[in-house]
Tab-separated table of C-alpha atoms in Angstrom:
chain	number	residue	atom	x	y	z
A	35	MET	CA	-49.310	37.195	-10.629
A	36	LEU	CA	-50.070	35.666	-14.016
A	37	ASN	CA	-47.821	38.260	-15.579
A	38	ASP	CA	-44.911	37.102	-13.380
A	39	GLU	CA	-45.513	33.484	-14.332
A	40	ILE	CA	-45.555	34.431	-18.009
A	41	CYS	CA	-42.244	36.292	-17.675
A	42	LYS	CA	-40.575	33.384	-15.856
A	43	LEU	CA	-41.797	30.836	-18.368
A	44	ARG	CA	-40.785	33.055	-21.277
A	45	ASP	CA	-37.268	33.237	-19.818
A	46	LYS	CA	-37.189	29.452	-19.453
A	47	LEU	CA	-38.302	29.064	-23.068
A	48	ASN	CA	-35.668	31.505	-24.311
A	49	LYS	CA	-32.933	29.656	-22.400
A	50	SER	CA	-34.152	26.357	-23.794
A	51	ILE	CA	-33.892	27.717	-27.328
A	52	GLU	CA	-30.468	29.288	-26.727
A	53	GLN	CA	-29.078	26.104	-25.195
A	54	GLY	CA	-30.407	23.975	-28.029
A	55	ASP	CA	-32.463	21.760	-25.741
A	56	ASP	CA	-34.375	18.845	-27.163
A	57	TYR	CA	-37.311	19.942	-29.311
A	58	SER	CA	-39.830	18.226	-27.034
A	59	VAL	CA	-38.680	20.324	-24.059
A	60	THR	CA	-38.862	23.562	-26.024
A	61	TYR	CA	-42.255	22.630	-27.449
A	62	LYS	CA	-43.658	21.784	-24.002
A	63	LEU	CA	-42.517	25.153	-22.625
A	64	SER	CA	-43.995	26.924	-25.631
A	65	VAL	CA	-47.381	25.255	-25.154
A	66	GLU	CA	-47.379	26.099	-21.437
A	67	LEU	CA	-46.560	29.712	-22.249
A	68	ASP	CA	-49.364	29.891	-24.810
A	69	GLU	CA	-51.825	28.576	-22.207
A	70	LEU	CA	-50.742	31.164	-19.629
A	71	ILE	CA	-51.034	33.964	-22.163
A	72	ALA	CA	-54.534	32.780	-23.084
A	73	LYS	CA	-55.494	32.813	-19.378
A	74	TYR	CA	-54.065	36.305	-19.022
A	75	TYR	CA	-56.104	37.661	-21.923
A	76	LYS	CA	-59.206	35.830	-20.761
A	77	LYS	CA	-58.924	37.483	-17.336
A	78	SER	CA	-58.176	40.920	-18.766
A	79	LYS	CA	-61.165	40.617	-21.102
A	80	LYS	CA	-63.440	39.901	-18.140
A	81	LYS	CA	-62.273	43.118	-16.468
A	82	ASP	CA	-63.388	45.166	-19.470
């Protein structure tokens, strides 16, 4: 589930960069993606 969210947000970020969206939009997406990735690793670390 988290993995799917990460993939979707990564695609959104890539499109934002390709389209030359405003920096604030791209930055916001990047921060959201970083937070999801951190959650993913936090959960996977708990499993170990």
